Coordinates of C-alpha atoms in Angstrom, one line a residue:
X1341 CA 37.9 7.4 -14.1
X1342 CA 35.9 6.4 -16.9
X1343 CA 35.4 2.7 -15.9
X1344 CA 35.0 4.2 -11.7
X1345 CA 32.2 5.7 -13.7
X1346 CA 30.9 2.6 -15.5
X1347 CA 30.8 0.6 -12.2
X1348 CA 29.0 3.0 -10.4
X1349 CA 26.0 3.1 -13.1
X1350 CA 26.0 -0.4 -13.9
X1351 CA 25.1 -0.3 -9.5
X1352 CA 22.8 2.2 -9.4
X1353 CA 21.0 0.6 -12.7
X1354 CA 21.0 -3.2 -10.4
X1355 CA 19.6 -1.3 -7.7
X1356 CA 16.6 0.0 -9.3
X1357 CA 16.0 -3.1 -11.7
X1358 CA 16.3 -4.5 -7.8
X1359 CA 13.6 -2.0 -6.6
X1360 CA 11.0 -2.5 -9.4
X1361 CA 11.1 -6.0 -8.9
X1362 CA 10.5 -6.0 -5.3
X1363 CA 7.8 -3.4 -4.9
X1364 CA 5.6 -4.9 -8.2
X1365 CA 6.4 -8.6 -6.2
X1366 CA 5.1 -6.4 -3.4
X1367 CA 1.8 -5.3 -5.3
X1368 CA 1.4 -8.9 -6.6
X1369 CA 1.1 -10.1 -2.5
X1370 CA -1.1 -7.7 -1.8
X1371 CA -3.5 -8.3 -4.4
X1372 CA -3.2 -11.9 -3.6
X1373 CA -3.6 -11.5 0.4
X1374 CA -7.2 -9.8 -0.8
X1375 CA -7.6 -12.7 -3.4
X1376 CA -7.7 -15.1 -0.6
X1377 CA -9.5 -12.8 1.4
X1378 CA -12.3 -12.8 -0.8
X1379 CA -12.1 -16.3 -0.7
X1380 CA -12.6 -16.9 2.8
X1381 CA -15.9 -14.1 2.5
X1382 CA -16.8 -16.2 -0.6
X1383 CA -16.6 -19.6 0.6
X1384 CA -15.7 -20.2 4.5
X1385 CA -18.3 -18.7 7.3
X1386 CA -16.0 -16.5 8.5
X1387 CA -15.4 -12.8 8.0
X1388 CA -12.3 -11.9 5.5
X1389 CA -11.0 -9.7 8.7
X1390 CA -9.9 -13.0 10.1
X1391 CA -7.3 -13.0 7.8
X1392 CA -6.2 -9.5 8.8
X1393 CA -5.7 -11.6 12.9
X1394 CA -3.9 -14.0 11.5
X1395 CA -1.8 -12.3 9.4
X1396 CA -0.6 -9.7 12.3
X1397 CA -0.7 -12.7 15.1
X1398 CA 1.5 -14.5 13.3
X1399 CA 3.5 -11.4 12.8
X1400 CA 3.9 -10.0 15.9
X1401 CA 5.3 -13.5 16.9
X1402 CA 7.8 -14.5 14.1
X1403 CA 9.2 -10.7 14.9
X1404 CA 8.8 -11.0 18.6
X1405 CA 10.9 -14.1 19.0
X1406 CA 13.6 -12.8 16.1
X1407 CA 14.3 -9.8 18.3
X1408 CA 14.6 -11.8 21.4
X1409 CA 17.0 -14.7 20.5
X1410 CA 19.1 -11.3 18.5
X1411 CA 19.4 -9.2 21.9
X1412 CA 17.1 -6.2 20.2
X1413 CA 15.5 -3.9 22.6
X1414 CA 11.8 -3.4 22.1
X1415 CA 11.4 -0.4 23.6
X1416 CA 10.8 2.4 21.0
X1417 CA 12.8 5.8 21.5
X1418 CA 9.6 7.6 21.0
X1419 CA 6.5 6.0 21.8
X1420 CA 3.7 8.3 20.0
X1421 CA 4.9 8.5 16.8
X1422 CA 5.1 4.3 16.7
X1423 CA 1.6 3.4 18.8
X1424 CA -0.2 6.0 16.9
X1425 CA 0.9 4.8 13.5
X1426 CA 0.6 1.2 14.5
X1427 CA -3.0 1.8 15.2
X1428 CA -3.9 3.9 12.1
X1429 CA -2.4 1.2 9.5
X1430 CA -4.1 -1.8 11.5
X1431 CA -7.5 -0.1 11.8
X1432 CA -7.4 0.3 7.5
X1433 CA -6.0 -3.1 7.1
X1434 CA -9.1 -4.2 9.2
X1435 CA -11.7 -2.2 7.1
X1436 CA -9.8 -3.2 3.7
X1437 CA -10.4 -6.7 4.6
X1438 CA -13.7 -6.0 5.8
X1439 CA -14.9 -4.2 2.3
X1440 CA -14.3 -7.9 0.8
X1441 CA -17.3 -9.2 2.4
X1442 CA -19.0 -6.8 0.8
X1443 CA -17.3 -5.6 -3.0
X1444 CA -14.9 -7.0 -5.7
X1445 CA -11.5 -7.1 -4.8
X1446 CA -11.3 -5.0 -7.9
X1447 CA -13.1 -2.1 -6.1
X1448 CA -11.2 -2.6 -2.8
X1449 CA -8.0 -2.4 -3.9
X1450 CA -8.6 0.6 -6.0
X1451 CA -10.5 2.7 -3.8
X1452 CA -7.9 1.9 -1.0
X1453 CA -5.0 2.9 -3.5
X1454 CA -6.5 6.2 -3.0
X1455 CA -4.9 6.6 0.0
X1456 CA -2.0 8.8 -1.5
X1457 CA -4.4 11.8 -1.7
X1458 CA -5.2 11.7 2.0
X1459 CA -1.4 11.9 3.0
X1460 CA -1.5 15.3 1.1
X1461 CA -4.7 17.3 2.4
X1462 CA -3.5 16.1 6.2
X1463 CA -0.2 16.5 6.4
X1464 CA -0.5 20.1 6.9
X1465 CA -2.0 19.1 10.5
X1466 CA 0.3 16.1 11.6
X1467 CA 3.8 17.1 9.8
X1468 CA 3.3 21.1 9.4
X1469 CA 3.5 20.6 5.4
X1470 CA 1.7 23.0 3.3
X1471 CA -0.7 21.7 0.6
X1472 CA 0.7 22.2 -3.4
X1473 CA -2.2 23.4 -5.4
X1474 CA -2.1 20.9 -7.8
X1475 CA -3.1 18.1 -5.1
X1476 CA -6.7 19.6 -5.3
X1477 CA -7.1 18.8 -8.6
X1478 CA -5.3 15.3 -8.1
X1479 CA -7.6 15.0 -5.6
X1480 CA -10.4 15.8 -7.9
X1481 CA -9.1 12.6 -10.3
X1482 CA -9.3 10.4 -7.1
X1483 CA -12.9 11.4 -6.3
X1484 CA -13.9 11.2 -10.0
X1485 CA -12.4 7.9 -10.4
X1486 CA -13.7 6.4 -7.0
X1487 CA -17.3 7.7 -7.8
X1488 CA -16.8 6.3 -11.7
X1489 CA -15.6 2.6 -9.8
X1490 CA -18.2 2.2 -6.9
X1491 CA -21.2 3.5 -9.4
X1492 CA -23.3 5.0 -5.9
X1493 CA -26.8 5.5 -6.5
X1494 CA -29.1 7.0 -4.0
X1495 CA -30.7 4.0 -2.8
X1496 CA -28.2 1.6 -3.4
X1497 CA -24.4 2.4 -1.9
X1498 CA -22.0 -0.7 -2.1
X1499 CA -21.3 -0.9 1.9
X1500 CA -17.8 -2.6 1.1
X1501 CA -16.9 0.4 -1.3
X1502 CA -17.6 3.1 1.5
X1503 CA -15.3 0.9 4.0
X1504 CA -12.3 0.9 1.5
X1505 CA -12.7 4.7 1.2
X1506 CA -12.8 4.6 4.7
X1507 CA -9.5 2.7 5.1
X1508 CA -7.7 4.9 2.3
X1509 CA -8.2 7.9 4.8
X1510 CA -6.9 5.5 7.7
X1511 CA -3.9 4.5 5.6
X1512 CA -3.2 7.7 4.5
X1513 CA -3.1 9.3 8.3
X1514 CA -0.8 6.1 9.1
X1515 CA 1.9 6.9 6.4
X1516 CA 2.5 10.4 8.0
X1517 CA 3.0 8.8 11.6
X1518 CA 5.1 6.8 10.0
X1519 CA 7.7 9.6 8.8
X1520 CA 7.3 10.8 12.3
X1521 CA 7.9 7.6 13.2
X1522 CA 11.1 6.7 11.0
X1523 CA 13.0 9.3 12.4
X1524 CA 13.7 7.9 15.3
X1525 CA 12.7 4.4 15.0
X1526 CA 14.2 1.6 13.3
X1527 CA 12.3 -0.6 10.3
X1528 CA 11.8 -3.6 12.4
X1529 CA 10.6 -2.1 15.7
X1530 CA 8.2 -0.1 13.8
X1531 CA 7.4 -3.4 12.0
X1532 CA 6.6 -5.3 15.2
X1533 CA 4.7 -2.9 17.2
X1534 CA 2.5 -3.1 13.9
X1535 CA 1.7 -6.3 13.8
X1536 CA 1.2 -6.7 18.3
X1537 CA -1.2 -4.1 18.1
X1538 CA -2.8 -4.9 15.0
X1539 CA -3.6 -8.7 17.0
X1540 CA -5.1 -6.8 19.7
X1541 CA -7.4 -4.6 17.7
X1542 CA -8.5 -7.2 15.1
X1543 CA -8.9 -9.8 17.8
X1544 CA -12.6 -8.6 19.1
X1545 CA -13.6 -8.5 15.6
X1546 CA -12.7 -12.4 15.2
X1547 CA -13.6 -14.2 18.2
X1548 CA -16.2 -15.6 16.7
X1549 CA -14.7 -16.7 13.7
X1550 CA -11.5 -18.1 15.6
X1551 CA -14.1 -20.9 16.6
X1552 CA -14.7 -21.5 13.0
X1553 CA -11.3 -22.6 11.5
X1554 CA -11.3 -26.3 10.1
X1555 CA -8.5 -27.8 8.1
X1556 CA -10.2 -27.0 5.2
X1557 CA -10.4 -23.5 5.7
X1558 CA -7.4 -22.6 7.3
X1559 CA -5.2 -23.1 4.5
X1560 CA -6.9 -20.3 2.9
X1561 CA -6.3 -18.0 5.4
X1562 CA -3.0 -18.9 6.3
X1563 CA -2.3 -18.1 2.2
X1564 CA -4.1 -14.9 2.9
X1565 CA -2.4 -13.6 6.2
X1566 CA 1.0 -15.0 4.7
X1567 CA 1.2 -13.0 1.1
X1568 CA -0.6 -9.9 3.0
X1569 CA 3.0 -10.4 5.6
X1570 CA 5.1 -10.6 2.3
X1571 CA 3.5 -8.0 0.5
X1572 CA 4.7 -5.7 3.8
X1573 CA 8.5 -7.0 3.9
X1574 CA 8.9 -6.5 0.0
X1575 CA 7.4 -3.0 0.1
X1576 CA 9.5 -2.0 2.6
X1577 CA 12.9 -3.5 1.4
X1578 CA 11.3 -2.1 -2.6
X1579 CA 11.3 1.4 -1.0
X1580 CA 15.5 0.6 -0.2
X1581 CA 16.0 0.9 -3.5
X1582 CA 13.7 3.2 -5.5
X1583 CA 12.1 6.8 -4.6
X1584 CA 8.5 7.5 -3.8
X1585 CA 7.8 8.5 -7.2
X1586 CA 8.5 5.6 -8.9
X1587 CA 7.3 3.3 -5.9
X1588 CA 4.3 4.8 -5.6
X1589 CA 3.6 4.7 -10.1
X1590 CA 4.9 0.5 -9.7
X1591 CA 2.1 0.1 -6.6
X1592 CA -0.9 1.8 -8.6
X1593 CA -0.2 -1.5 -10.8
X1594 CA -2.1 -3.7 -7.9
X1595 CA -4.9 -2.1 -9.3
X1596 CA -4.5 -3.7 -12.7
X1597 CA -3.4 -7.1 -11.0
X1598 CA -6.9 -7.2 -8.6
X1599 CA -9.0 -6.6 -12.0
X1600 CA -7.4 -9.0 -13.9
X1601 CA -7.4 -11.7 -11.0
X1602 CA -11.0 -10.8 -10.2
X1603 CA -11.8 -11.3 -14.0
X1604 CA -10.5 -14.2 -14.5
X1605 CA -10.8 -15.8 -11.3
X1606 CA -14.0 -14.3 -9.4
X1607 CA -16.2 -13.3 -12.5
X1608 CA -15.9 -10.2 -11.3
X1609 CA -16.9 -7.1 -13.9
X1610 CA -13.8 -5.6 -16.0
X1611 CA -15.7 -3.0 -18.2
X1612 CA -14.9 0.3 -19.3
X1613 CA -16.2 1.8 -16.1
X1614 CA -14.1 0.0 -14.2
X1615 CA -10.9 0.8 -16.5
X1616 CA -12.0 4.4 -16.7
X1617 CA -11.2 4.5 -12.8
X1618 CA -8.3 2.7 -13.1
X1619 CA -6.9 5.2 -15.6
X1620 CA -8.0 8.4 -13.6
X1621 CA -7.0 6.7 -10.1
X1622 CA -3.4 5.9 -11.9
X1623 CA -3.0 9.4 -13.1
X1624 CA -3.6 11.3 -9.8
X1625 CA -1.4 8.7 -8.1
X1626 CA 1.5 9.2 -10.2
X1627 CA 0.5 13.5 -10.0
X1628 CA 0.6 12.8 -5.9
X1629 CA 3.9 11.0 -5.8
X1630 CA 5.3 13.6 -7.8
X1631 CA 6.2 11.6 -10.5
X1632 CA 5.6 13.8 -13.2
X1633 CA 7.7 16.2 -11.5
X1634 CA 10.4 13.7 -11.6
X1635 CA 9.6 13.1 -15.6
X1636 CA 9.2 17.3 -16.3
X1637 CA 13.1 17.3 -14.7
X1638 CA 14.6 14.8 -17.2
X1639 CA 12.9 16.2 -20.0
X1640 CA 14.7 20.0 -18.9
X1641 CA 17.8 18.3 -18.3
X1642 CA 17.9 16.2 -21.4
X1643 CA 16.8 19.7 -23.0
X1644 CA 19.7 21.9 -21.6
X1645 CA 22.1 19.3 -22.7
X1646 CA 20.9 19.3 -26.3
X1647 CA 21.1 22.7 -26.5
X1648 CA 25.1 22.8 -24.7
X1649 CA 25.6 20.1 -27.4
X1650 CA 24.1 22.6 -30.2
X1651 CA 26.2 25.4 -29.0
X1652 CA 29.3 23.5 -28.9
X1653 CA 28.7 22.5 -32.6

Protein backbone atom coordinates (compact mmCIF):
# COMPACT_ATOMS: atom_id res chain seq x y z
CA UNK A 1 0.00 0.00 0.00
CA UNK A 2 2.69 2.20 1.02
CA UNK A 3 4.80 1.96 -2.25
CA UNK A 4 0.86 2.19 -4.44
CA UNK A 5 1.20 5.35 -2.39
CA UNK A 6 4.71 6.39 -3.35
CA UNK A 7 3.97 5.79 -7.08
CA UNK A 8 1.13 7.78 -7.19
CA UNK A 9 2.99 10.96 -5.68
CA UNK A 10 6.03 10.61 -7.44
CA UNK A 11 3.09 10.99 -10.73
CA UNK A 12 1.28 13.64 -9.57
CA UNK A 13 4.69 15.53 -8.55
CA UNK A 14 5.98 14.68 -12.66
CA UNK A 15 2.78 16.13 -13.69
CA UNK A 16 3.05 19.42 -12.18
CA UNK A 17 6.95 19.78 -12.51
CA UNK A 18 5.37 18.92 -16.27
CA UNK A 19 2.79 21.72 -15.99
CA UNK A 20 5.15 24.56 -14.77
CA UNK A 21 7.38 23.89 -17.35
CA UNK A 22 5.02 24.08 -20.17
CA UNK A 23 2.97 27.05 -19.16
CA UNK A 24 6.35 29.37 -18.19
CA UNK A 25 7.67 27.81 -21.94
CA UNK A 26 4.27 29.16 -22.74
CA UNK A 27 4.85 32.76 -21.25
CA UNK A 28 8.40 32.71 -22.70
CA UNK A 29 6.51 32.44 -26.49
CA UNK A 30 4.32 34.86 -25.87
CA UNK A 31 6.63 37.47 -24.79
CA UNK A 32 8.76 36.53 -27.73
CA UNK A 33 5.77 36.58 -30.45
CA UNK A 34 5.48 40.50 -29.08
CA UNK A 35 9.36 40.69 -29.10
CA UNK A 36 9.27 40.14 -32.76
CA UNK A 37 6.28 42.03 -33.03
CA UNK A 38 7.88 45.04 -31.94
CA UNK A 39 10.41 44.34 -34.24
CA UNK A 40 8.50 44.39 -37.35
CA UNK A 41 6.76 47.99 -35.83
CA UNK A 42 10.46 48.89 -35.12
CA UNK A 43 12.18 48.12 -38.20
CA UNK A 44 9.87 46.75 -41.27
CA UNK A 45 7.00 49.21 -42.80
CA UNK A 46 4.48 47.19 -41.83
CA UNK A 47 2.10 47.12 -38.94
CA UNK A 48 3.01 44.50 -35.95
CA UNK A 49 -0.82 43.25 -36.59
CA UNK A 50 0.58 41.48 -39.62
CA UNK A 51 2.08 39.22 -37.46
CA UNK A 52 -1.22 38.50 -35.70
CA UNK A 53 -2.55 37.32 -39.99
CA UNK A 54 0.15 35.30 -40.20
CA UNK A 55 0.21 33.73 -37.19
CA UNK A 56 -3.74 32.65 -37.38
CA UNK A 57 -3.39 31.96 -41.39
CA UNK A 58 -0.89 29.69 -40.92
CA UNK A 59 -2.96 28.27 -38.13
CA UNK A 60 -6.08 27.82 -39.37
CA UNK A 61 -4.20 25.75 -42.23
CA UNK A 62 -1.65 23.44 -40.38
CA UNK A 63 -5.07 22.60 -38.23
CA UNK A 64 -7.32 22.49 -41.16
CA UNK A 65 -5.42 19.95 -43.16
CA UNK A 66 -4.52 17.82 -39.66
CA UNK A 67 -8.26 17.33 -39.24
CA UNK A 68 -8.93 16.45 -42.72
CA UNK A 69 -6.22 13.76 -43.52
CA UNK A 70 -7.48 12.32 -39.51
CA UNK A 71 -11.34 12.02 -40.59
CA UNK A 72 -12.31 14.89 -37.78
CA UNK A 73 -15.58 16.59 -38.21
CA UNK A 74 -15.45 20.30 -38.25
CA UNK A 75 -18.62 21.06 -37.36
CA UNK A 76 -18.92 22.27 -33.72
CA UNK A 77 -21.90 20.78 -31.50
CA UNK A 78 -22.72 24.24 -30.57
CA UNK A 79 -21.95 27.01 -32.72
CA UNK A 80 -22.34 30.23 -30.43
CA UNK A 81 -20.34 29.49 -27.73
CA UNK A 82 -17.19 28.65 -30.39
CA UNK A 83 -17.82 31.71 -33.17
CA UNK A 84 -18.38 34.07 -30.33
CA UNK A 85 -15.27 33.18 -28.47
CA UNK A 86 -13.27 32.87 -31.59
CA UNK A 87 -14.09 36.37 -32.36
CA UNK A 88 -13.44 37.91 -28.87
CA UNK A 89 -9.81 36.30 -28.46
CA UNK A 90 -8.86 37.34 -32.22
CA UNK A 91 -10.11 40.93 -31.91
CA UNK A 92 -7.60 41.27 -28.51
CA UNK A 93 -4.87 39.50 -30.22
CA UNK A 94 -5.34 42.14 -33.01
CA UNK A 95 -5.26 45.17 -30.64
CA UNK A 96 -2.28 43.56 -28.45
CA UNK A 97 -0.34 43.52 -31.53
CA UNK A 98 -1.54 46.72 -32.51
CA UNK A 99 -0.47 48.55 -28.99
CA UNK A 100 3.27 47.58 -30.26
CA UNK A 101 3.21 50.14 -32.78
CA UNK A 102 2.62 52.38 -30.37
CA UNK A 103 4.23 51.29 -26.44
CA UNK A 104 7.04 48.91 -25.02
CA UNK A 105 6.39 45.52 -25.13
CA UNK A 106 6.91 45.90 -21.40
CA UNK A 107 3.66 47.97 -21.16
CA UNK A 108 1.63 45.63 -23.54
CA UNK A 109 2.18 42.67 -22.07
CA UNK A 110 1.33 43.92 -18.65
CA UNK A 111 -1.52 45.90 -19.20
CA UNK A 112 -3.00 42.91 -21.32
CA UNK A 113 -2.14 40.47 -18.29
CA UNK A 114 -4.82 42.35 -16.74
CA UNK A 115 -7.23 40.55 -18.41
CA UNK A 116 -7.98 38.16 -15.36
CA UNK A 117 -10.00 41.04 -13.66
CA UNK A 118 -12.36 41.36 -16.56
CA UNK A 119 -13.35 37.62 -16.49
CA UNK A 120 -14.60 38.41 -12.90
CA UNK A 121 -16.81 41.65 -13.05
CA UNK A 122 -18.51 39.90 -16.44
CA UNK A 123 -19.11 36.70 -15.73
CA UNK A 124 -22.01 37.47 -13.83
CA UNK A 125 -23.65 38.41 -17.39
CA UNK A 126 -22.26 35.59 -19.73
CA UNK A 127 -21.96 32.59 -17.08
CA UNK A 128 -24.62 33.61 -14.30
CA UNK A 129 -21.52 33.78 -11.65
CA UNK A 130 -21.88 36.14 -8.83
CA UNK A 131 -18.95 38.57 -8.22
CA UNK A 132 -16.66 37.68 -4.67
CA UNK A 133 -16.12 40.94 -2.91
CA UNK A 134 -12.62 40.73 -2.80
CA UNK A 135 -12.40 40.99 -6.78
CA UNK A 136 -13.17 44.80 -6.28
CA UNK A 137 -10.34 45.39 -4.42
CA UNK A 138 -8.18 43.08 -6.83
CA UNK A 139 -9.53 45.00 -9.29
CA UNK A 140 -8.48 48.17 -7.62
CA UNK A 141 -4.54 46.65 -7.67
CA UNK A 142 -5.08 46.16 -11.44
CA UNK A 143 -6.19 49.79 -12.09
CA UNK A 144 -3.47 51.17 -9.67
CA UNK A 145 -0.94 49.22 -11.26
CA UNK A 146 -2.03 49.92 -15.02
CA UNK A 147 -2.24 53.74 -14.18
CA UNK A 148 1.35 53.43 -12.21
CA UNK A 149 2.79 51.49 -15.78
CA UNK A 150 1.15 53.75 -18.60
CA UNK A 151 1.98 57.10 -16.49
CA UNK A 152 -1.35 59.04 -18.38
CA UNK A 153 -1.18 62.62 -18.21
CA UNK A 154 -3.90 64.82 -19.55
CA UNK A 155 -2.43 65.88 -22.62
CA UNK A 156 -0.40 63.03 -23.35
CA UNK A 157 -2.15 59.33 -23.25
CA UNK A 158 0.20 56.49 -24.71
CA UNK A 159 -2.38 55.37 -27.65
CA UNK A 160 -0.72 51.72 -27.55
CA UNK A 161 -1.37 51.59 -23.69
CA UNK A 162 -5.15 52.36 -24.06
CA UNK A 163 -5.34 49.52 -26.94
CA UNK A 164 -3.77 46.81 -24.59
CA UNK A 165 -6.37 47.85 -21.97
CA UNK A 166 -8.68 47.57 -24.58
CA UNK A 167 -7.66 43.96 -25.52
CA UNK A 168 -7.42 42.80 -21.75
CA UNK A 169 -11.36 43.46 -21.65
CA UNK A 170 -11.58 41.52 -25.15
CA UNK A 171 -9.50 38.63 -23.67
CA UNK A 172 -11.16 38.59 -20.64
CA UNK A 173 -14.85 38.26 -22.38
CA UNK A 174 -13.17 35.52 -24.64
CA UNK A 175 -12.09 33.24 -21.70
CA UNK A 176 -15.77 32.99 -20.43
CA UNK A 177 -16.98 31.84 -24.07
CA UNK A 178 -14.53 29.67 -23.82
CA UNK A 179 -15.88 27.66 -20.64
CA UNK A 180 -19.10 27.91 -22.45
CA UNK A 181 -17.40 26.69 -25.13
CA UNK A 182 -15.33 23.64 -23.55
CA UNK A 183 -18.32 22.06 -22.47
CA UNK A 184 -19.28 20.82 -25.40
CA UNK A 185 -16.43 21.31 -27.70
CA UNK A 186 -13.26 19.64 -28.04
CA UNK A 187 -9.55 21.45 -27.68
CA UNK A 188 -8.77 21.34 -31.27
CA UNK A 189 -12.00 22.39 -32.92
CA UNK A 190 -12.18 25.25 -30.61
CA UNK A 191 -8.43 25.76 -31.62
CA UNK A 192 -9.15 25.86 -35.30
CA UNK A 193 -12.20 27.92 -35.55
CA UNK A 194 -9.80 30.35 -33.68
CA UNK A 195 -7.32 30.75 -35.83
CA UNK A 196 -10.07 30.70 -39.46
CA UNK A 197 -11.73 33.43 -38.05
CA UNK A 198 -9.01 35.18 -36.59
CA UNK A 199 -7.44 35.26 -40.69
CA UNK A 200 -10.66 36.69 -41.65
CA UNK A 201 -10.81 39.46 -39.12
CA UNK A 202 -7.07 40.42 -39.19
CA UNK A 203 -6.96 40.19 -42.94
CA UNK A 204 -8.67 43.85 -43.76
CA UNK A 205 -6.32 45.19 -41.34
CA UNK A 206 -3.21 43.86 -43.40
CA UNK A 207 -3.89 44.16 -46.96
CA UNK A 208 -1.66 46.61 -47.23
CA UNK A 209 1.04 45.34 -45.53
CA UNK A 210 0.76 41.76 -47.27
CA UNK A 211 2.18 43.77 -50.32
CA UNK A 212 5.14 44.68 -48.19
CA UNK A 213 6.74 41.34 -47.23
CA UNK A 214 10.40 40.92 -48.61
CA UNK A 215 12.80 38.17 -47.69
CA UNK A 216 14.20 40.21 -45.31
CA UNK A 217 11.32 40.94 -43.39
CA UNK A 218 9.44 37.89 -43.48
CA UNK A 219 11.62 36.00 -41.35
CA UNK A 220 10.69 38.18 -38.66
CA UNK A 221 7.30 37.75 -38.79
CA UNK A 222 7.24 34.28 -39.52
CA UNK A 223 9.41 34.07 -35.85
CA UNK A 224 6.60 36.32 -34.54
CA UNK A 225 3.37 34.45 -35.84
CA UNK A 226 5.29 31.04 -35.02
CA UNK A 227 6.24 31.56 -31.08
CA UNK A 228 2.71 33.55 -30.70
CA UNK A 229 1.25 29.64 -32.31
CA UNK A 230 3.50 27.98 -29.63
CA UNK A 231 2.83 30.03 -26.95
CA UNK A 232 -1.09 28.92 -27.57
CA UNK A 233 -0.37 24.96 -27.92
CA UNK A 234 1.87 25.06 -24.62
CA UNK A 235 -0.72 27.06 -22.61
CA UNK A 236 -3.22 24.83 -23.44
CA UNK A 237 -1.45 21.44 -22.99
CA UNK A 238 0.33 23.56 -19.38
CA UNK A 239 -3.37 23.96 -18.19
CA UNK A 240 -3.48 19.66 -18.60
CA UNK A 241 -1.53 19.52 -15.96
CA UNK A 242 -1.78 22.37 -13.35
CA UNK A 243 -4.95 24.34 -11.95
CA UNK A 244 -5.85 27.92 -12.67
CA UNK A 245 -4.28 29.11 -9.68
CA UNK A 246 -1.04 28.20 -10.18
CA UNK A 247 -1.27 28.72 -14.15
CA UNK A 248 -2.57 31.87 -13.89
CA UNK A 249 0.64 32.94 -10.83
CA UNK A 250 3.37 31.05 -13.60
CA UNK A 251 1.70 33.35 -16.61
CA UNK A 252 1.94 36.78 -14.58
CA UNK A 253 5.86 35.86 -15.03
CA UNK A 254 5.57 37.07 -18.90
CA UNK A 255 5.38 40.22 -17.36
CA UNK A 256 8.89 39.98 -15.84
CA UNK A 257 10.23 38.20 -19.12
CA UNK A 258 8.83 41.32 -21.62
CA UNK A 259 10.71 43.85 -19.03
CA UNK A 260 13.74 42.12 -18.92
CA UNK A 261 13.79 41.42 -22.91
CA UNK A 262 12.72 45.06 -23.47
CA UNK A 263 15.66 46.17 -21.18
CA UNK A 264 18.08 44.46 -22.48
CA UNK A 265 17.15 44.17 -25.99
CA UNK A 266 14.89 47.34 -26.93
CA UNK A 267 16.32 50.02 -24.42
CA UNK A 268 13.20 50.03 -23.12
CA UNK A 269 12.68 51.81 -19.43
CA UNK A 270 12.90 49.18 -16.33
CA UNK A 271 12.55 51.63 -13.36
CA UNK A 272 10.77 51.44 -10.25
CA UNK A 273 7.65 52.66 -11.82
CA UNK A 274 7.55 50.09 -14.00
CA UNK A 275 8.41 47.30 -11.26
CA UNK A 276 5.91 48.92 -8.90
CA UNK A 277 3.17 47.79 -11.53
CA UNK A 278 4.65 44.67 -12.00
CA UNK A 279 4.39 43.93 -8.35
CA UNK A 280 0.73 45.25 -7.78
CA UNK A 281 -0.48 43.67 -11.33
CA UNK A 282 1.20 40.22 -9.90
CA UNK A 283 -0.56 40.44 -6.61
CA UNK A 284 -4.15 40.99 -7.96
CA UNK A 285 -3.46 38.30 -10.55
CA UNK A 286 -2.55 35.72 -8.11
CA UNK A 287 -5.77 37.29 -5.57
CA UNK A 288 -8.06 36.62 -9.08
CA UNK A 289 -6.92 33.19 -9.72
CA UNK A 290 -7.54 32.38 -6.24
CA UNK A 291 -4.27 31.47 -5.52
CA UNK A 292 -4.02 32.65 -2.14
CA UNK A 293 -7.09 30.74 -1.44
CA UNK A 294 -5.25 27.79 -2.59
CA UNK A 295 -2.08 28.84 -0.13
CA UNK A 296 -4.75 29.96 3.05
CA UNK A 297 -5.92 25.94 2.58
CA UNK A 298 -2.44 24.33 2.97
CA UNK A 299 -1.54 26.53 5.72
CA UNK A 300 -5.17 25.19 7.70
CA UNK A 301 -4.42 21.82 6.64
CA UNK A 302 -0.80 21.81 7.62
CA UNK A 303 -2.26 23.55 10.85
CA UNK A 304 -4.90 20.84 11.79
CA UNK A 305 -2.39 18.28 11.31
CA UNK A 306 0.14 19.76 13.76
CA UNK A 307 -2.25 20.16 16.21
CA UNK A 308 -3.71 16.06 15.64
CA UNK A 309 0.07 15.37 15.89
CA UNK A 310 0.22 17.56 19.31
CA UNK A 311 -2.74 15.73 20.68
CA UNK A 312 -1.61 12.44 19.86
CA UNK A 313 1.63 13.23 21.85
Amino acid sequence: MERICYNLSIKLERRVVMGVFLMLLSSLFFTLSTFFGKLVSNYTEMDAVVTSFVRYFLGATGLGAFMFFKGISFKPVMKKPVFIRSALNASALILLTASLNYTTITNANMIHLTYPVFVFLLARFVTGEKLKPSAFIYLFLILVGSYIVSDPHLKSINIGDLIAFTSAFFAGTSILYLTEARKTESSIIILFYLMFIGTFLNFPFVVEDIGLLSLDSAGIVLLAAGTGFLGQVFTTEGFKYVGSATGSMLSSSRMVMAAMMGYFFLSEPLNLRIISGIVLISIALLGVSGYFNVLAGKFHKNRDINKSQEAEK
